[in-house]
Tab-separated table of C-alpha atoms (C1' of nucleotides) and ligand atoms in Angstrom:
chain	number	residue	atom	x	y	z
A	122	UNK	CA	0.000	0.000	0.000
A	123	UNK	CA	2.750	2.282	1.167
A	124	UNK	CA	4.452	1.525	-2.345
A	125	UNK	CA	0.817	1.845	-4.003
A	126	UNK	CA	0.921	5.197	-3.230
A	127	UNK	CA	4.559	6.559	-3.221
A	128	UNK	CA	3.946	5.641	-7.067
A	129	UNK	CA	0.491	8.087	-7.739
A	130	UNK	CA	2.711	10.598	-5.587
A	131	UNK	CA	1.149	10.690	-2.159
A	132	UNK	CA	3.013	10.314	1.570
A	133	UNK	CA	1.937	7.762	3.850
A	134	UNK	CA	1.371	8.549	7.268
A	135	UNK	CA	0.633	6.911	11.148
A	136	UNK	CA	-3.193	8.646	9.975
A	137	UNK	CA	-3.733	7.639	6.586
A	138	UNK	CA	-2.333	4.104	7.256
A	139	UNK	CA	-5.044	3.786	9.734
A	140	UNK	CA	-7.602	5.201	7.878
A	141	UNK	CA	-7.454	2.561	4.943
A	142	UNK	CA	-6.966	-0.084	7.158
A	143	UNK	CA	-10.256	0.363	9.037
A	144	UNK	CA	-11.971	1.142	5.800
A	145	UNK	CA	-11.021	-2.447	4.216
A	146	UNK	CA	-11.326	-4.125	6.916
A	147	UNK	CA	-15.336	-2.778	7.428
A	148	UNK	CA	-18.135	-3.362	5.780
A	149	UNK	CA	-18.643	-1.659	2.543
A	150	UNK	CA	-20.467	1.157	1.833
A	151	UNK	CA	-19.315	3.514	4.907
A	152	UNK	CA	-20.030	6.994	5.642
A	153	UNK	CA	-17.652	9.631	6.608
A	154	UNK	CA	-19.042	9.438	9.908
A	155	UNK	CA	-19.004	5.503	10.136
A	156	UNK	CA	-15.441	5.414	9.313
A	157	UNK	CA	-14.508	8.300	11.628
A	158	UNK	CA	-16.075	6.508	14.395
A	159	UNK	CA	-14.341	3.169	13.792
A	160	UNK	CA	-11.082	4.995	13.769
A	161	UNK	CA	-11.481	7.186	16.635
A	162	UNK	CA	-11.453	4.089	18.683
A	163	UNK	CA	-7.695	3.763	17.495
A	164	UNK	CA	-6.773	6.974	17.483
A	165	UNK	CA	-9.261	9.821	18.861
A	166	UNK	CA	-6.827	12.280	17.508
A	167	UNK	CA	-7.659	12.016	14.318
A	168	UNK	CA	-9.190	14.838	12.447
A	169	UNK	CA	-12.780	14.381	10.452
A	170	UNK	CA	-11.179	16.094	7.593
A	171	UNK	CA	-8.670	14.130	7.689
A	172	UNK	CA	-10.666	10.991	7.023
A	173	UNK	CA	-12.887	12.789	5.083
A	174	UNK	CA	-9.604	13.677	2.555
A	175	UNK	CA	-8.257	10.259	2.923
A	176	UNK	CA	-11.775	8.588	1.609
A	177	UNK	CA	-11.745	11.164	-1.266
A	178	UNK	CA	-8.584	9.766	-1.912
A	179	UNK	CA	-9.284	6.285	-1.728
A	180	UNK	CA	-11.597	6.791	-4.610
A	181	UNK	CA	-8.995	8.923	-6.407
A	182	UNK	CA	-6.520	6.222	-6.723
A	183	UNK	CA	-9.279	3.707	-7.424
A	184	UNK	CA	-10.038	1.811	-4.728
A	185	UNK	CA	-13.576	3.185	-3.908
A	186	UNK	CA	-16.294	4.880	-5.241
A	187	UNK	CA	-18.698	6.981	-4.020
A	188	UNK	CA	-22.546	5.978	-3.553
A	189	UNK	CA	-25.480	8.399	-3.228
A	190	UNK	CA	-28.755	6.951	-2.276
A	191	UNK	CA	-30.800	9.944	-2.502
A	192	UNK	CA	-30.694	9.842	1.502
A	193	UNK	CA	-28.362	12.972	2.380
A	194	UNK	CA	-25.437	11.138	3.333
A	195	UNK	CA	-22.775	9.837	1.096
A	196	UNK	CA	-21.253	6.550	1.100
A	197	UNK	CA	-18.018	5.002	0.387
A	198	UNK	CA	-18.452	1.465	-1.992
A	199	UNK	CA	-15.200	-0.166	-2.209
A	200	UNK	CA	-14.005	-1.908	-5.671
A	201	UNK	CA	-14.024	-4.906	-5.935
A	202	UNK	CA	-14.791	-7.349	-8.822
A	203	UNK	CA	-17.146	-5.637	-11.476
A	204	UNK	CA	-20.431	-3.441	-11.381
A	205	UNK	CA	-23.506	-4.581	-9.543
A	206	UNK	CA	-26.698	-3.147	-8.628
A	207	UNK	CA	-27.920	-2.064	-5.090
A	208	UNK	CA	-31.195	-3.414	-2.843
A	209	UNK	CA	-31.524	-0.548	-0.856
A	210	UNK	CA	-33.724	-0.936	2.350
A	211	UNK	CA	-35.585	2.619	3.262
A	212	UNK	CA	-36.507	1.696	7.264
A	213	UNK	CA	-33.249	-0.198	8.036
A	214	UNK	CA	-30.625	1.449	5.663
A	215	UNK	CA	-29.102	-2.096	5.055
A	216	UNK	CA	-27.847	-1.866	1.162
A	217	UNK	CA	-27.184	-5.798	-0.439
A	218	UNK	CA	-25.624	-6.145	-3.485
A	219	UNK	CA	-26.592	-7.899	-6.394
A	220	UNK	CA	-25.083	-8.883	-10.018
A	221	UNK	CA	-26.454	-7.269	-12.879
A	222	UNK	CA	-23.736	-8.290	-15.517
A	223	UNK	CA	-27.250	-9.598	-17.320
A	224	UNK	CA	-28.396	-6.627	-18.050
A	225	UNK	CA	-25.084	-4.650	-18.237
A	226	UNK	CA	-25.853	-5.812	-22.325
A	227	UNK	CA	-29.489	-4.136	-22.776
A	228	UNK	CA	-28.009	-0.803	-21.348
A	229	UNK	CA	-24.973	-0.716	-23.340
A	230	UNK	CA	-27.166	-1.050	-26.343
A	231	UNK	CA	-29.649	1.788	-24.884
A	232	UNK	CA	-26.830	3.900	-24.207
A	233	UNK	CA	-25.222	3.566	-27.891
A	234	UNK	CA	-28.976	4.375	-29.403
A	235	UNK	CA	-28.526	7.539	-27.942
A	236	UNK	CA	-24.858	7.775	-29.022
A	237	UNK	CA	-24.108	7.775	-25.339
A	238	UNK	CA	-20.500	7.181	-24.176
A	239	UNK	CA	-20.988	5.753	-20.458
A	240	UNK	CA	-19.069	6.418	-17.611
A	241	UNK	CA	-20.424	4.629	-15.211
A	242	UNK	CA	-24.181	2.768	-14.577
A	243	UNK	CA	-26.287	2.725	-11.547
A	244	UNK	CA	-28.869	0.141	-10.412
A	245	UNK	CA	-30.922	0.590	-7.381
A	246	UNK	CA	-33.977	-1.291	-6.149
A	247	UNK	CA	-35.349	0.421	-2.734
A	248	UNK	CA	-38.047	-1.224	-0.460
A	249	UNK	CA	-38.110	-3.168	2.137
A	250	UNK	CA	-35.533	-5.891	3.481
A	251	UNK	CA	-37.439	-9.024	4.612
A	252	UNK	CA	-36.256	-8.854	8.087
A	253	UNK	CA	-38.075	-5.019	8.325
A	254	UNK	CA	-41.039	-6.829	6.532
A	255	UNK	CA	-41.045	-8.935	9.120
A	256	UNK	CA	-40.765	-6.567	11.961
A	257	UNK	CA	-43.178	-4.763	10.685
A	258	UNK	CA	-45.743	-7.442	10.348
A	259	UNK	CA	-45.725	-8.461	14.062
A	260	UNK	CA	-46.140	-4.620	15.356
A	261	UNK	CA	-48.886	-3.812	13.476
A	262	UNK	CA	-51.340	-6.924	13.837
A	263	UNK	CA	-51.989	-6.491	16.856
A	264	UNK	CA	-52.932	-2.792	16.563
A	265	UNK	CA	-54.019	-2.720	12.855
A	266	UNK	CA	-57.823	-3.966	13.903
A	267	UNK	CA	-59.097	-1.488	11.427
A	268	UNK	CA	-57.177	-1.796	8.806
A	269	UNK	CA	-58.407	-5.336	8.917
A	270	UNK	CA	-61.811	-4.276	9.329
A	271	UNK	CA	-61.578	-2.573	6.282
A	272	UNK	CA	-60.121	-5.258	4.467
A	273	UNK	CA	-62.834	-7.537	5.620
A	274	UNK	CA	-65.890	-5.109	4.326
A	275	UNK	CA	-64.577	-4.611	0.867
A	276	UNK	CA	-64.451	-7.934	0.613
A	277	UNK	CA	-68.458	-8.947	-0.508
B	115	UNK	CA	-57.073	20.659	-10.729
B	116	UNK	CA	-58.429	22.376	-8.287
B	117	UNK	CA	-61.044	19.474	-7.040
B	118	UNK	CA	-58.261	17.119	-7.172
B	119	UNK	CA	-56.260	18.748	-4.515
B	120	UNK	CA	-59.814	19.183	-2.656
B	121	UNK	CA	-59.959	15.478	-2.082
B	122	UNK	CA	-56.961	15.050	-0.737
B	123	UNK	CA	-57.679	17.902	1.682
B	124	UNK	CA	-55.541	21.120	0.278
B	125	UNK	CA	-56.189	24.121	-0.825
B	126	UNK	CA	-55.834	26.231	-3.934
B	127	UNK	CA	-54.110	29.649	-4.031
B	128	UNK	CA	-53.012	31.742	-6.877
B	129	UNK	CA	-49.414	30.824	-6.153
B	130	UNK	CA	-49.929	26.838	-5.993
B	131	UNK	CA	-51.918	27.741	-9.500
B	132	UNK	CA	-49.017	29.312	-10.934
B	133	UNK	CA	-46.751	26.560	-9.816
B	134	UNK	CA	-48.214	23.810	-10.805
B	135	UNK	CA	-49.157	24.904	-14.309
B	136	UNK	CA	-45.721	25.961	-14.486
B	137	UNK	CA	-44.115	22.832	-13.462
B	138	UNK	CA	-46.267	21.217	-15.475
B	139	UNK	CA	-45.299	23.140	-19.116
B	140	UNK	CA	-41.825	23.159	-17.889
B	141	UNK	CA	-39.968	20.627	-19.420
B	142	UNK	CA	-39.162	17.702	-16.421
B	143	UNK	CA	-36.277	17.610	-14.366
B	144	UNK	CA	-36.322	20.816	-12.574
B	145	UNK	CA	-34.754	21.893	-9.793
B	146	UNK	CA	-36.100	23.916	-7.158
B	147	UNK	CA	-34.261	26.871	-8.199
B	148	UNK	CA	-35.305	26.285	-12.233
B	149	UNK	CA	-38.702	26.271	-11.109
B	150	UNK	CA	-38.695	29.754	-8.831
B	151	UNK	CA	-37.030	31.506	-11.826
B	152	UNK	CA	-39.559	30.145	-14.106
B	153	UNK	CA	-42.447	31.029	-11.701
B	154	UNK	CA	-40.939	34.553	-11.131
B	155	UNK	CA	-40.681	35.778	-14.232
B	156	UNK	CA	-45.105	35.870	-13.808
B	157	UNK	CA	-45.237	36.904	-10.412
B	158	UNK	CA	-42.088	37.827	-8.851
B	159	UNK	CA	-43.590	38.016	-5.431
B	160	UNK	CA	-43.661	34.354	-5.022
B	161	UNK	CA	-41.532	32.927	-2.000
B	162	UNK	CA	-38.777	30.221	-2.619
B	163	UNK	CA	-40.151	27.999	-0.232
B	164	UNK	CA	-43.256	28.200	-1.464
B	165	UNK	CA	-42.198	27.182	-4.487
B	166	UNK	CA	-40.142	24.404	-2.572
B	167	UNK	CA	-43.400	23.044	-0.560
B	168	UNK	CA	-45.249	22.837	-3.707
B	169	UNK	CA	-42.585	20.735	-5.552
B	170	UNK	CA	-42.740	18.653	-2.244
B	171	UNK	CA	-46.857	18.669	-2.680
B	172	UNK	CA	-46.891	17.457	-6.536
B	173	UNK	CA	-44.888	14.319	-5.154
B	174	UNK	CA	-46.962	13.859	-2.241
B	175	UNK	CA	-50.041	14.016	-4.294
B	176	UNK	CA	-48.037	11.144	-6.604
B	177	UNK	CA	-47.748	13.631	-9.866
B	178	UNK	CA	-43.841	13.577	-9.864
B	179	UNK	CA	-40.890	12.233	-7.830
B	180	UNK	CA	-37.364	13.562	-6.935
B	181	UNK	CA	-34.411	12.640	-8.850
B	182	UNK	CA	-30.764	12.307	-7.107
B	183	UNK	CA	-28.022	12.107	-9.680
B	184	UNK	CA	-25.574	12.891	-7.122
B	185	UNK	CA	-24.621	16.469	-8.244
B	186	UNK	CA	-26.012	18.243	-4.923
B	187	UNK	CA	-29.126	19.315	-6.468
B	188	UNK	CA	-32.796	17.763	-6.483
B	189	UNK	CA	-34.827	17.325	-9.415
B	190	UNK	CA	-38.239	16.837	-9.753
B	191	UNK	CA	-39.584	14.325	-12.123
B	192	UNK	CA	-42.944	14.260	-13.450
B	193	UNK	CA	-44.758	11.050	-13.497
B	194	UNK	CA	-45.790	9.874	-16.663
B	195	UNK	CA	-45.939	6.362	-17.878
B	196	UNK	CA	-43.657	3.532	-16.539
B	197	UNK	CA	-40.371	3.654	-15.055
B	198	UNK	CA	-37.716	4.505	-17.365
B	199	UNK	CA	-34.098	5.149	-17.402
B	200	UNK	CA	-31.664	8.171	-16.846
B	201	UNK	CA	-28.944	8.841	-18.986
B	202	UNK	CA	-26.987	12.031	-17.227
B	203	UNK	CA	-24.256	13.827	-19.616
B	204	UNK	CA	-21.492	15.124	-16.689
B	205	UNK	CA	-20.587	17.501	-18.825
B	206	UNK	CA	-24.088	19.646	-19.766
B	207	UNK	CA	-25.735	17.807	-17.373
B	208	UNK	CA	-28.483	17.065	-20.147
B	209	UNK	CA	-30.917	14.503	-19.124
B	210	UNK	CA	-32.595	11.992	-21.506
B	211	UNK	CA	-34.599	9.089	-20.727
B	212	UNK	CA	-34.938	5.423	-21.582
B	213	UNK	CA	-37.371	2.626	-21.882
B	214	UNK	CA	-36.107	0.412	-18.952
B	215	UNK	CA	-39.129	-2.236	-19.641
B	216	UNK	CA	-37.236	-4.956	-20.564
B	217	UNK	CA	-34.918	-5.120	-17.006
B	218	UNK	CA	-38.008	-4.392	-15.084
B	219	UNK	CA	-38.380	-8.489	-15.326
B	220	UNK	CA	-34.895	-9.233	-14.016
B	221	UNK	CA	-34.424	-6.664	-11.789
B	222	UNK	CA	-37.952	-7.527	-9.958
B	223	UNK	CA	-36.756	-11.641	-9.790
B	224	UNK	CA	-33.579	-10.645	-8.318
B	225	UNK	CA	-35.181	-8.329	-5.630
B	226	UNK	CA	-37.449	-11.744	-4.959
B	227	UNK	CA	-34.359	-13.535	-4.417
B	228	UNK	CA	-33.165	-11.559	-1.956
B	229	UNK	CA	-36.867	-11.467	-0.382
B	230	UNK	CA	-37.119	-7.948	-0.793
B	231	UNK	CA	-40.200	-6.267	-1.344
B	232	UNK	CA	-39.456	-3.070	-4.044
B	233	UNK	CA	-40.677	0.023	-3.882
B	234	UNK	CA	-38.805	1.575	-6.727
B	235	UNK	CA	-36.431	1.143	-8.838
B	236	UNK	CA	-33.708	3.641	-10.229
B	237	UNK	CA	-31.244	3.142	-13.261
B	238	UNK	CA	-28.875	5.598	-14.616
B	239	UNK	CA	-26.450	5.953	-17.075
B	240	UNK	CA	-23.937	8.828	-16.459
B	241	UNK	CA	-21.605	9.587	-19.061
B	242	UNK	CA	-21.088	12.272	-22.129
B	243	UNK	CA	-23.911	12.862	-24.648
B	244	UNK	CA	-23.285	12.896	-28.246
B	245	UNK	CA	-23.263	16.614	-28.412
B	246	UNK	CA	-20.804	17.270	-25.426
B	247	UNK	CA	-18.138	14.878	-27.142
B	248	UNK	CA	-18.279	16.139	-30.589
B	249	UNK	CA	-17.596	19.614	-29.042
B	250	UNK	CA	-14.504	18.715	-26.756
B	251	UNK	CA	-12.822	16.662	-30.053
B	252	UNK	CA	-13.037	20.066	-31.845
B	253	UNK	CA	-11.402	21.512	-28.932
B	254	UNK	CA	-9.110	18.696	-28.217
B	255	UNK	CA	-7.323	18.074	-31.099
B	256	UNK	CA	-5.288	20.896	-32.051
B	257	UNK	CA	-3.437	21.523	-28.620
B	258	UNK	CA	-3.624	17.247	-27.311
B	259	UNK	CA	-0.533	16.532	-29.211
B	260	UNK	CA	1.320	15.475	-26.224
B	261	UNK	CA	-1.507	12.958	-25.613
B	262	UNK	CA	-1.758	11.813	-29.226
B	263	UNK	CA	2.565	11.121	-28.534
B	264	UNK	CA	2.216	9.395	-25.694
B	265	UNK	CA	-0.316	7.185	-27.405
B	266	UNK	CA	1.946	6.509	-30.388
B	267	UNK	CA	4.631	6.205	-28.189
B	268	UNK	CA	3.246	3.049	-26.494
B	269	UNK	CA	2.492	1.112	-29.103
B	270	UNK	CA	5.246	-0.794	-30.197
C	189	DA	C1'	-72.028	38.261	3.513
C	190	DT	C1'	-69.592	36.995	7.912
C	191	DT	C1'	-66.683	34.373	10.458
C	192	DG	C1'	-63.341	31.155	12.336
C	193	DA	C1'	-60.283	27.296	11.966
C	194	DA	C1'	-56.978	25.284	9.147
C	195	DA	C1'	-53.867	25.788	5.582
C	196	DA	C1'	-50.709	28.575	2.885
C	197	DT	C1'	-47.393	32.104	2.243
C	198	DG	C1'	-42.822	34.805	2.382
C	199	DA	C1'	-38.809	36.160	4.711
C	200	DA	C1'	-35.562	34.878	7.581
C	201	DA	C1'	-33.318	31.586	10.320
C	202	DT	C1'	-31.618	27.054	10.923
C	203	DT	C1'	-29.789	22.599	9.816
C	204	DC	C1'	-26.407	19.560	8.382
C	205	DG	C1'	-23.303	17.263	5.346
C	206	DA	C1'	-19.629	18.558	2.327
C	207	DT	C1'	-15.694	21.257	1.488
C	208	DT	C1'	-12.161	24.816	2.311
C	209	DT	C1'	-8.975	27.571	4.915
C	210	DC	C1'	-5.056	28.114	7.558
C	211	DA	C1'	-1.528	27.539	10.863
C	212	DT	C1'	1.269	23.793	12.134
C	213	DT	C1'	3.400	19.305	11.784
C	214	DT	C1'	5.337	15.488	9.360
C	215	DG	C1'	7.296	12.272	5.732
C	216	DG	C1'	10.531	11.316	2.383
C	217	DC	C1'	14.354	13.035	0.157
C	218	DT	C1'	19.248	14.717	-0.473
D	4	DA	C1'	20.640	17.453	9.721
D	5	DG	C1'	17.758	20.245	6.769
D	6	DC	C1'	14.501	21.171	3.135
D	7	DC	C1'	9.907	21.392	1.197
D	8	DA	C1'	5.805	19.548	-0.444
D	9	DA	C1'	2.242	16.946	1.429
D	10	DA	C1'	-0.610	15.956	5.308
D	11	DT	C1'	-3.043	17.060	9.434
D	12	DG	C1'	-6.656	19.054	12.761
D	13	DA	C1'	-9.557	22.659	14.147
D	14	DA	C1'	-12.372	25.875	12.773
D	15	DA	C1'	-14.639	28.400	9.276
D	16	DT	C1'	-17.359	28.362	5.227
D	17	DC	C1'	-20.540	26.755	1.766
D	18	DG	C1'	-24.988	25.599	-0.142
D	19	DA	C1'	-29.009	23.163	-0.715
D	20	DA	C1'	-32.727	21.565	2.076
D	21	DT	C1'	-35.797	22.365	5.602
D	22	DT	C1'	-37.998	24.802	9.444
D	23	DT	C1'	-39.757	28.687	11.999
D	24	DC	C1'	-42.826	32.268	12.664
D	25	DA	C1'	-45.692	36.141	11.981
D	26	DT	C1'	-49.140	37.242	8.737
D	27	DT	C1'	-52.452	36.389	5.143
D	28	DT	C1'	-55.686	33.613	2.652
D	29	DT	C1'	-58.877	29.901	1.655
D	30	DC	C1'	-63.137	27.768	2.227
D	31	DA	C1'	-66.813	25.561	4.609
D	32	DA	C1'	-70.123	26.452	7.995
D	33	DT	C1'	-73.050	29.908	9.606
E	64	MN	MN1	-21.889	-1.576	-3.581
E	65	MN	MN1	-37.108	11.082	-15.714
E	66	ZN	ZN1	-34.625	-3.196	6.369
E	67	ZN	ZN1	-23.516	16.731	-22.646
DNA sequence: ATTGAAAATGAAATTCGATTTCATTTGGCT
DNA sequence: AGCCAAATGAAATCGAATTTCATTTTCAAT
């Protein structure tokens, strides 16, 4: 790593060592704040700029790249093997990855129609994660007496 | 227009009048801030949050839906017929859409497989439009020598 | 037509994540 | 050891989104 990044030009440091440590070891998909926590419990010296500049850079050289769900908060999506598509959960926040190299095809084509030269694609699918389904489902039985009601009447 | 909003329990006004007809002759994807220009060259007395709560109103009432494409700023997206696709020139920032109809098939089976239940589904293309490329090859190629050498250079 | 409660408006203030500034320290080099 | 560009941390700034609040307006019931 050290090497990896004397090449592009850049220092390594006690700071940024730490900082991409913690961020390949986590779970993908990390906020600023997430990985600021998780390496404050290392080091609560560290600066939130400074893992806020060392994320930026992470993508710079490659490594990551960032995700916006629409939610406010940006996240950090490490590279790995190729593009994939996101199941984005709206109570829970929990984002699962899945392949799309089937339909990678179709939207190549539908890009070229347009004489579009893409960049980069983005799949999302937001709902609801089967665990929050399921959560869900047990609070509001017990309550949901007139919902059920209702259901029951409009059914002749 | 007026007795739709009346069922769902708002009022009209001459601003919310204005608004909506505008939004609604304005081409789609506007931001906030397109809108309130738009809507202020007929009555410049009109509020920017106003403007603001009645983009937020059209969605609530279902007649459009916001659009993230990660550049900071919201657009609002009229609702028209299916779901379709974005493709998002970096460069202009032009917006085009796509018939997404044949995915819609995979994209719902894979949500299945991870028992998710969707609520929506977003795909986008970013990359440069036809238009945006054609201009910066003009500009390019008299002063990208160096590049052009480079290139010539490693190909042995 | 009058009236009163609820909703809407406009200006200003606030929020909050992202980004920049700046003084200081540090890493990698000769 | 000594230089200098890069890196750091704290604080300031930015900007879009959202909220607050005093005032006005709508509209349904009188
Ligand atoms: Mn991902
Ligand atoms: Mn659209
Ligand atoms: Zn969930
Ligand atoms: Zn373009």
């Amino acid at each position: 790593m050290r090497e990896f990044l004397k090449t592009k030009g850049f220092k390594m440091t006690p700071q940024r060592e730490l900082i991409f440590r913690s961020f390949f070891e986590l779970d993908r998909h990390v906020s600023v704040d997430e990985l600021y926590d998780k390496v404050r419990q290392q080091d609560n010296t560290i600066g939130y700029s400074t893992v806020w500049r060392n994320l930026k850079l992470i993508c710079k050289v490659g490594l990551a790249e960032e995700v916006n769900l629409g939610d406010g908060v940006t996240r950090y999506d490490r590279v790995t093997q190729g593009p994939h598509g996101h199941l984005y959960c709206l109570q829970c926040k929990e984002l699962v990855e899945f392949d799309v190299e089937p339909v990678l095809e179709f939207l190549t084509v539908a890009a070229d129609e347009h004489k579009f030269a893409p960049d980069g694609i983005k799949i999302e699918i937001q709902g609801h994660c089967a665990k929050c389904r399921k959560a869900n489902k047990k609070k509001a039985r017990p309550v949901d007496q007139p919902a059920a009601k209702r259901l029951a009447e409009k059914r002749p």
